[in-house]
mmCIF file of C-alpha atoms in Angstrom:
data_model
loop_
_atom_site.group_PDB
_atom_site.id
_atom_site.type_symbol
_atom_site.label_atom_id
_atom_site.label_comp_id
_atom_site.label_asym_id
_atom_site.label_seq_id
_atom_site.Cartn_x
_atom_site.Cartn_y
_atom_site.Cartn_z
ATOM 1 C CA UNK A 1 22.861 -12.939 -2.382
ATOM 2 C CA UNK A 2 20.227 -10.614 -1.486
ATOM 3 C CA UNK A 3 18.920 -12.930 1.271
ATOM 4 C CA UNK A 4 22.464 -13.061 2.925
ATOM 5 C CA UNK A 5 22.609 -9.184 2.552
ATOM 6 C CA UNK A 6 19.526 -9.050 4.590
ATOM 7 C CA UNK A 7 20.614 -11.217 7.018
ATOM 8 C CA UNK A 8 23.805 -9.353 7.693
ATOM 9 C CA UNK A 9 22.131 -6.155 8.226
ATOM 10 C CA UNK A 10 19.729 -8.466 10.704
ATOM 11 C CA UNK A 11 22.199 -9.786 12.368
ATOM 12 C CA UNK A 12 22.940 -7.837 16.005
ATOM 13 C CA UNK A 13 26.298 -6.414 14.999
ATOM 14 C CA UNK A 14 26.566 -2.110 13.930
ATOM 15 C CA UNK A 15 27.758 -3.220 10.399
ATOM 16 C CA UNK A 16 26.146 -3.243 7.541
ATOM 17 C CA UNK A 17 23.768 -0.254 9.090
ATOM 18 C CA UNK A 18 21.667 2.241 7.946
ATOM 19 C CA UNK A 19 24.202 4.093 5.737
ATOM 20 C CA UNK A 20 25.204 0.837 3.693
ATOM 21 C CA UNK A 21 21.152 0.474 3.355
ATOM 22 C CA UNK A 22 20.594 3.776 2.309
ATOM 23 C CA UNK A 23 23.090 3.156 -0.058
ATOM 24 C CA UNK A 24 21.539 -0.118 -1.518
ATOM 25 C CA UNK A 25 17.911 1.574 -2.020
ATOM 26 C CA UNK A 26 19.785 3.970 -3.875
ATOM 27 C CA UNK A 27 21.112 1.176 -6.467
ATOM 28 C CA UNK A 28 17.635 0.034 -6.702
ATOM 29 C CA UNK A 29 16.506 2.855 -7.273
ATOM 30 C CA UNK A 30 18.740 3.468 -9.903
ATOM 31 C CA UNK A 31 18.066 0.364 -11.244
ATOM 32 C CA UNK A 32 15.026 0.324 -11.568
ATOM 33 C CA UNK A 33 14.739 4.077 -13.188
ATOM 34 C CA UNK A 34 17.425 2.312 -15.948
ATOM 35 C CA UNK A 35 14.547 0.008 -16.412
ATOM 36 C CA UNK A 36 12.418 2.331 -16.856
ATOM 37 C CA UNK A 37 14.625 3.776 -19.649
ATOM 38 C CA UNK A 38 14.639 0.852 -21.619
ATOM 39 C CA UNK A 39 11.164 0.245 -22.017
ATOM 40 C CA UNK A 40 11.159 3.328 -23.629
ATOM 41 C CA UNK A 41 13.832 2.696 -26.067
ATOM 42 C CA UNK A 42 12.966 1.560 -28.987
ATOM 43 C CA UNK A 43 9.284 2.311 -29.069
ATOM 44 C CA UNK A 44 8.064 4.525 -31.260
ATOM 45 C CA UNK A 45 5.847 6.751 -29.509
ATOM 46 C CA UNK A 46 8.942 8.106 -27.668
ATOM 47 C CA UNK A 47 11.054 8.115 -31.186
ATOM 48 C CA UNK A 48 11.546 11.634 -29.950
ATOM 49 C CA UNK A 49 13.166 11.087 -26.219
ATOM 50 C CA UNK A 50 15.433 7.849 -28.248
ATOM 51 C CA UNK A 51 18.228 9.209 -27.904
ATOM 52 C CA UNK A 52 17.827 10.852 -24.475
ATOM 53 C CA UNK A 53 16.588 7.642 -23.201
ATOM 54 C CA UNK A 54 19.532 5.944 -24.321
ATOM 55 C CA UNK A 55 21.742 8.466 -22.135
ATOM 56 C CA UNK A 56 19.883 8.114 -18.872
ATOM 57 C CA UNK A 57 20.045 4.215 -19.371
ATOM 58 C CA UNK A 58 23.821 4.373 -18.913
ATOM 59 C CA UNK A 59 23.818 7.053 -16.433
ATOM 60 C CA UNK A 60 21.618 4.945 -14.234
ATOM 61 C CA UNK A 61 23.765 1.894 -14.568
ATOM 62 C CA UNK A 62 26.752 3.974 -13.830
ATOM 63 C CA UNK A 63 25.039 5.247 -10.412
ATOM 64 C CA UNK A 64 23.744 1.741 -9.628
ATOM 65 C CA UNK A 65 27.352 0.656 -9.665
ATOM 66 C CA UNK A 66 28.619 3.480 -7.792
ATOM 67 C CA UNK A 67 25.932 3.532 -5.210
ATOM 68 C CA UNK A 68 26.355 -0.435 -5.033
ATOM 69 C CA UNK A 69 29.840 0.173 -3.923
ATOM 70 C CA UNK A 70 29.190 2.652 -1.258
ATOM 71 C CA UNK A 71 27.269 -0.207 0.552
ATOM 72 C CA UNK A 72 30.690 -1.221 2.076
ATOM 73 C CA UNK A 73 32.873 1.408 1.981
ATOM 74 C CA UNK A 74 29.846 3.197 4.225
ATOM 75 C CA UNK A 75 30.485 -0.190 6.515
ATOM 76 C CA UNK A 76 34.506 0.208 6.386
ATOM 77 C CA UNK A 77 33.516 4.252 6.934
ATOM 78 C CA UNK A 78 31.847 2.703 10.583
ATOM 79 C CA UNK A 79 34.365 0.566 11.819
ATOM 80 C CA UNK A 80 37.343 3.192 11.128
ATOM 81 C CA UNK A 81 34.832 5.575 14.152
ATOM 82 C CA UNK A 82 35.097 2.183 16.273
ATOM 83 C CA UNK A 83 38.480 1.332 15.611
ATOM 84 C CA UNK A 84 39.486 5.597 16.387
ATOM 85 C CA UNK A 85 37.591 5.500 19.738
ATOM 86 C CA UNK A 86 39.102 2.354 20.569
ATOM 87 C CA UNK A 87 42.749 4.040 20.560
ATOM 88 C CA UNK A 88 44.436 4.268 24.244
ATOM 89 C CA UNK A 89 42.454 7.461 26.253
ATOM 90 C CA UNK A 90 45.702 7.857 28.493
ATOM 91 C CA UNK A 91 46.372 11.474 29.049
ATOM 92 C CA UNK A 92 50.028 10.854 26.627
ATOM 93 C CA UNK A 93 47.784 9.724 23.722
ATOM 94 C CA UNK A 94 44.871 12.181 24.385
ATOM 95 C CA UNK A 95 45.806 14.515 20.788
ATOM 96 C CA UNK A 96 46.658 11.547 18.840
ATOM 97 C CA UNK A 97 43.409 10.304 20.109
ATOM 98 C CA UNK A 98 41.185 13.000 19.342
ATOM 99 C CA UNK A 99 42.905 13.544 16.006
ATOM 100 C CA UNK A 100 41.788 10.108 14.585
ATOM 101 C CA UNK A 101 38.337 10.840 16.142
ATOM 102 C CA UNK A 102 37.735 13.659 14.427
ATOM 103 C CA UNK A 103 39.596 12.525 10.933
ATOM 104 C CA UNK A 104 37.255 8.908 10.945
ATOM 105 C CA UNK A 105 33.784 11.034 11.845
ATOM 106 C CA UNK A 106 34.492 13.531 8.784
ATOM 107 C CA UNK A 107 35.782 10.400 6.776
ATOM 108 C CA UNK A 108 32.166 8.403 7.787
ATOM 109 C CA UNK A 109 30.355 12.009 7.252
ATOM 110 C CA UNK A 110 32.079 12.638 3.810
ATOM 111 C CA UNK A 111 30.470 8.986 1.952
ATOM 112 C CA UNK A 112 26.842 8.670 3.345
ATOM 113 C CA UNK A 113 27.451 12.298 1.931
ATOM 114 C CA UNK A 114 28.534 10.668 -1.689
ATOM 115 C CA UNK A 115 25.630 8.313 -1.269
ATOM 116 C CA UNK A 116 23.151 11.350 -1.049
ATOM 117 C CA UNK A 117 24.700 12.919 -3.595
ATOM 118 C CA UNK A 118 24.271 10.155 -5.941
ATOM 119 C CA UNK A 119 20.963 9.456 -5.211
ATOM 120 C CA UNK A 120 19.616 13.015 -6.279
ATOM 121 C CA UNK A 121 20.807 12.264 -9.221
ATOM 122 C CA UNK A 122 18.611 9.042 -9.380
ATOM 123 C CA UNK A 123 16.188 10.636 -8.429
ATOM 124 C CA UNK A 124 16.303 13.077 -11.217
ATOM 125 C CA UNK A 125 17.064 10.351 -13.758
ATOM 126 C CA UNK A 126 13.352 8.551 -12.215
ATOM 127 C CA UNK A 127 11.858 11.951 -12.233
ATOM 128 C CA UNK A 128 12.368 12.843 -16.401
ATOM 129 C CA UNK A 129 11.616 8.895 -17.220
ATOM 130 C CA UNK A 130 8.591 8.971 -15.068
ATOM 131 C CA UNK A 131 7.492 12.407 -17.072
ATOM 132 C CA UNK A 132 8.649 11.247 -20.868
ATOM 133 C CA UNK A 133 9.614 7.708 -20.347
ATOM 134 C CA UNK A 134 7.169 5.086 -21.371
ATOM 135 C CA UNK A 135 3.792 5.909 -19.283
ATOM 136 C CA UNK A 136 2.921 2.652 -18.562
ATOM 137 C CA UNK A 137 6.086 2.347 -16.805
ATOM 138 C CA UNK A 138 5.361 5.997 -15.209
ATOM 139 C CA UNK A 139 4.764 4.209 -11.389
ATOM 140 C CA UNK A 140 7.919 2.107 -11.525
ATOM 141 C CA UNK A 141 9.772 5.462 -12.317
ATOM 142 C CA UNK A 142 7.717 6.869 -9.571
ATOM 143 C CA UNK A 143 8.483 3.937 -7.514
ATOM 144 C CA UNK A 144 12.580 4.722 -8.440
ATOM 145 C CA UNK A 145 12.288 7.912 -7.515
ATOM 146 C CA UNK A 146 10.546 7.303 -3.957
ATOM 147 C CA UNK A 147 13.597 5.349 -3.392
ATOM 148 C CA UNK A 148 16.584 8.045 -4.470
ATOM 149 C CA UNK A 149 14.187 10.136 -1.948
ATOM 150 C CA UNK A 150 14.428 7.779 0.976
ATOM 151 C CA UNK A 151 18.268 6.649 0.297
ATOM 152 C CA UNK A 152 18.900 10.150 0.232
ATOM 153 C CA UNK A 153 16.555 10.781 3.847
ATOM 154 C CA UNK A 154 18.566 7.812 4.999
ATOM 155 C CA UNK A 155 21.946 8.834 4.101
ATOM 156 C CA UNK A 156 21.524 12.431 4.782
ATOM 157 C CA UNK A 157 20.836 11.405 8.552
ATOM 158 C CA UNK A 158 24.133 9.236 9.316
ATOM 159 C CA UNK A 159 26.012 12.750 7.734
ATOM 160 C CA UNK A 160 24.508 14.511 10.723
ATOM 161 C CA UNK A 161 24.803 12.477 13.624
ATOM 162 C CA UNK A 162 28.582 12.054 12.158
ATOM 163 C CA UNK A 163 28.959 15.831 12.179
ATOM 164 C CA UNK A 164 26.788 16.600 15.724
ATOM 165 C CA UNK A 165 30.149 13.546 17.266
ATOM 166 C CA UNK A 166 32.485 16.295 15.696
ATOM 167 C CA UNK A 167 34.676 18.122 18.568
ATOM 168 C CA UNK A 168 34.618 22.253 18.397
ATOM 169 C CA UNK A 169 37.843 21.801 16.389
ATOM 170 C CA UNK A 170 35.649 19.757 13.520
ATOM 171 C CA UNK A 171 32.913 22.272 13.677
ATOM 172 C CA UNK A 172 33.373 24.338 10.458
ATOM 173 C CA UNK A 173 33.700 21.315 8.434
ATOM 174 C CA UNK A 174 30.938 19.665 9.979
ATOM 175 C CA UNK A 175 29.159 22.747 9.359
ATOM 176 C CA UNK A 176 29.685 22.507 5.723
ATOM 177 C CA UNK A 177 28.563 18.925 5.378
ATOM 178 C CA UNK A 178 25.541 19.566 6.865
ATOM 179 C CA UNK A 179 24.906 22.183 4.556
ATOM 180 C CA UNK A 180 25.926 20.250 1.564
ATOM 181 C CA UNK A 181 23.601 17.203 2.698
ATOM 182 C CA UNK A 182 20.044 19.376 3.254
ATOM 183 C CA UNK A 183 20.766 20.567 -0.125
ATOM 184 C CA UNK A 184 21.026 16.997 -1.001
ATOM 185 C CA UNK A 185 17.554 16.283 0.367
ATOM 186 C CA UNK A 186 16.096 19.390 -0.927
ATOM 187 C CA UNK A 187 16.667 18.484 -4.516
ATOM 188 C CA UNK A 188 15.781 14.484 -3.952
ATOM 189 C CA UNK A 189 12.794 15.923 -2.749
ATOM 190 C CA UNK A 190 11.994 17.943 -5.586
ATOM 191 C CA UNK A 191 12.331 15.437 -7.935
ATOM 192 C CA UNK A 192 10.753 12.602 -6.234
ATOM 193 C CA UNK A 193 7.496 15.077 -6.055
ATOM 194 C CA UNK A 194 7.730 15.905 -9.739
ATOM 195 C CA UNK A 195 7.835 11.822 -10.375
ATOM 196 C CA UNK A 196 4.818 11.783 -8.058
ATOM 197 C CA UNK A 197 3.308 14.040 -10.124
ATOM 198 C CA UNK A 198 3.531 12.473 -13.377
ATOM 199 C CA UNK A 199 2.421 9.126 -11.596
ATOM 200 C CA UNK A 200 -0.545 10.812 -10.675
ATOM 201 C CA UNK A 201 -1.307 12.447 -14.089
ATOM 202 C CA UNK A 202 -1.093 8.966 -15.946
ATOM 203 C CA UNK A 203 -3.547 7.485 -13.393
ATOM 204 C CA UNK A 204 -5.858 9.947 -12.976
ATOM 205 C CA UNK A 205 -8.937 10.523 -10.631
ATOM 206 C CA UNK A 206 -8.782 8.266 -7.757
#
């Protein structure tokens, strides 16, 4: 399955793109901070963090799902701009037109929106396992985190080129989503340096 994911994203057509792959590192990294998780579970070293553990476990397998799903709905998000600018430019047609335009680019700026979203919250998942989980786990959580980071880099850049397509009358709201997605990146970055951190902690001198 994961080979004939690749090769759809290979193949020379605009779907799957970067937003439905932004998405997928996301899961990953979701998974593999819920992996994390477990191998602290049950341990008991981290008797204290149990419970905690057992929490961020589910959270990450709800986000993995979630994030898993935005993989196509970021490809249907695509092909509802294509389909939009494919719509008749004759002068009787021209609001209609420019209505769907505008409607499909906030549509396609609102999930690789959702996809950032969800991957700061990975991230900060990764970022507490990597600094209480189970240390000798501490660089996959780093690893997880790294991920939420890039999925969120990744994701954060189809929301803008969506918004900078917007017409002046899909300013304002492109405005906002712009906003709301370098706050996105801000926080993915915070936590994926905290992860980091704790990484390098555990390791020590070079």
């Amino acid at each position: 399955a994961l080979e004939g994911f690749m090769a759809r994203i290979a193949d020379a057509s605009p779907t799957p793109g970067g937003g439905s792959v932004a998405a997928h590192v996301g899961a990953l990294g979701a998974a593999l901070a819920q992996m994390v998780a477990g191998l602290t579970i049950g341990k008991k070293k981290y008797a204290a963090v149990e419970e905690q553990m057992k929490q961020l476990t589910i959270d990450a397998y709800t986000l993995r799902r979630q994030l898993s799903e935005l993989v196509q709905r970021d490809a249907d998000s695509y092909e509802r701009v294509r389909t939009a600018y494919q719509l008749s430019k004759e002068p009787e047609h021209a609001i209609a037109r420019a209505d769907a335009i505008r409607e499909a680019l906030v549509f396609a700026s609102r999930v690789p929106l959702e996809t950032a979203q969800l991957a700061v919250q990975v991230a900060g998942i990764a970022a507490t396992v990597a600094e209480v989980g189970n240390s000798n786990a501490v660089t996959d959580a780093c690893v997880a985190a790294l991920m939420a980071e890039a999925a969120c880099k990744g994701a954060v850049l189809n929301v803008r080129i969506n918004v900078a397509s917007l017409a002046e009358e899909g300013t304002k709201i492109g405005a906002e989503l712009a906003s709301a997605a370098r706050a996105c990146l801000d926080a993915a970055s915070v936590h994926a340096r905290v992860a980091e951190a704790a990484a390098e902690r555990a390791m020590g001198p070079a």
